[in-house]
Amino acid sequence: MVATMFLFAVPYATELNPITNLFFGSFGFLGVILAALCYAAIIVLMGGYLPDPIDIRFVAALAVIYGVFVINNVLLLVSGTSLISIVAA
């Protein structure tokens, strides 16, 4: 969430998530927090309806995917290049 907020503050980086962009356009930085809370609520609610073995794999997979997005955002802020461009090189 913090890295995403910085993506809106620096001129050379852009947030690609359309929902976060919509919330930011409507509510400003409060919209970024609201989007992050909505994502977390969706994950918790979905995890509550899945059977136990699938639930653990689901949460673990989403944690890994979210981690990759966070790493990409931080790299984009620090170096100006995305994770995709680093891996593709």
XYZ file of C-alpha atoms in Angstrom:
89
model
C 0.000 0.000 0.000
C 2.812 2.403 0.865
C 4.716 1.617 -2.331
C 1.530 2.111 -4.339
C 1.007 5.515 -2.739
C 4.509 6.525 -3.786
C 3.759 5.396 -7.357
C 1.165 8.164 -7.528
C 3.614 10.708 -6.088
C 6.597 10.237 -8.429
C 6.362 11.457 -12.019
C 8.253 8.587 -13.688
C 6.175 5.666 -12.353
C 2.554 4.685 -12.853
C 0.264 2.261 -11.050
C -1.145 -0.289 -13.487
C -4.037 -1.627 -11.401
C -7.215 -0.059 -12.842
C -9.224 -0.450 -9.615
C -6.561 1.329 -7.578
C -6.387 4.056 -10.236
C -10.171 4.463 -10.119
C -10.196 4.709 -6.321
C -7.260 7.142 -6.405
C -9.034 9.298 -8.989
C -12.206 9.328 -6.880
C -10.830 9.626 -3.343
C -7.134 10.546 -3.640
C -4.678 8.751 -1.370
C -7.559 7.606 0.814
C -8.731 5.632 -2.234
C -5.426 3.724 -2.309
C -5.948 2.714 1.313
C -9.565 1.800 0.567
C -8.512 -0.347 -2.405
C -5.924 -2.175 -0.281
C -8.526 -2.825 2.417
C -10.979 -4.132 -0.179
C -8.348 -6.505 -1.598
C -7.549 -7.789 1.890
C -11.249 -8.279 2.697
C -11.800 -10.230 -0.534
C -8.884 -12.532 0.272
C -10.111 -13.153 3.821
C -13.685 -13.789 2.674
C -12.638 -16.136 -0.125
C -10.301 -17.998 2.200
C -13.146 -18.536 4.660
C -15.224 -20.399 2.067
C -12.512 -22.702 0.715
C -11.780 -26.137 2.186
C -8.735 -26.254 4.463
C -6.026 -27.697 2.112
C -7.087 -25.450 -0.747
C -7.368 -22.490 1.624
C -3.707 -22.733 2.628
C -2.531 -23.035 -0.983
C -4.810 -20.177 -2.062
C -3.546 -17.800 0.591
C 0.079 -18.834 -0.033
C -0.280 -18.320 -3.800
C -1.841 -14.903 -3.348
C 0.835 -13.906 -0.842
C 3.528 -14.836 -3.393
C 1.759 -12.958 -6.201
C 1.241 -9.897 -4.006
C 4.902 -10.095 -2.956
C 5.974 -9.991 -6.605
C 3.788 -6.919 -7.158
C 5.304 -5.211 -4.119
C 8.851 -6.016 -5.285
C 7.965 -4.620 -8.718
C 6.591 -1.404 -7.190
C 9.625 -0.913 -4.951
C 12.053 -1.569 -7.831
C 10.122 0.843 -10.004
C 10.339 3.527 -7.340
C 14.002 2.983 -6.472
C 15.539 2.342 -9.878
C 12.910 3.462 -12.371
C 12.817 0.003 -14.000
C 10.224 -2.682 -13.500
C 10.746 -6.300 -12.509
C 9.630 -7.437 -15.979
C 12.333 -5.378 -17.695
C 14.970 -6.741 -15.313
C 13.924 -10.371 -15.835
C 13.625 -9.921 -19.624
C 17.152 -8.473 -19.900
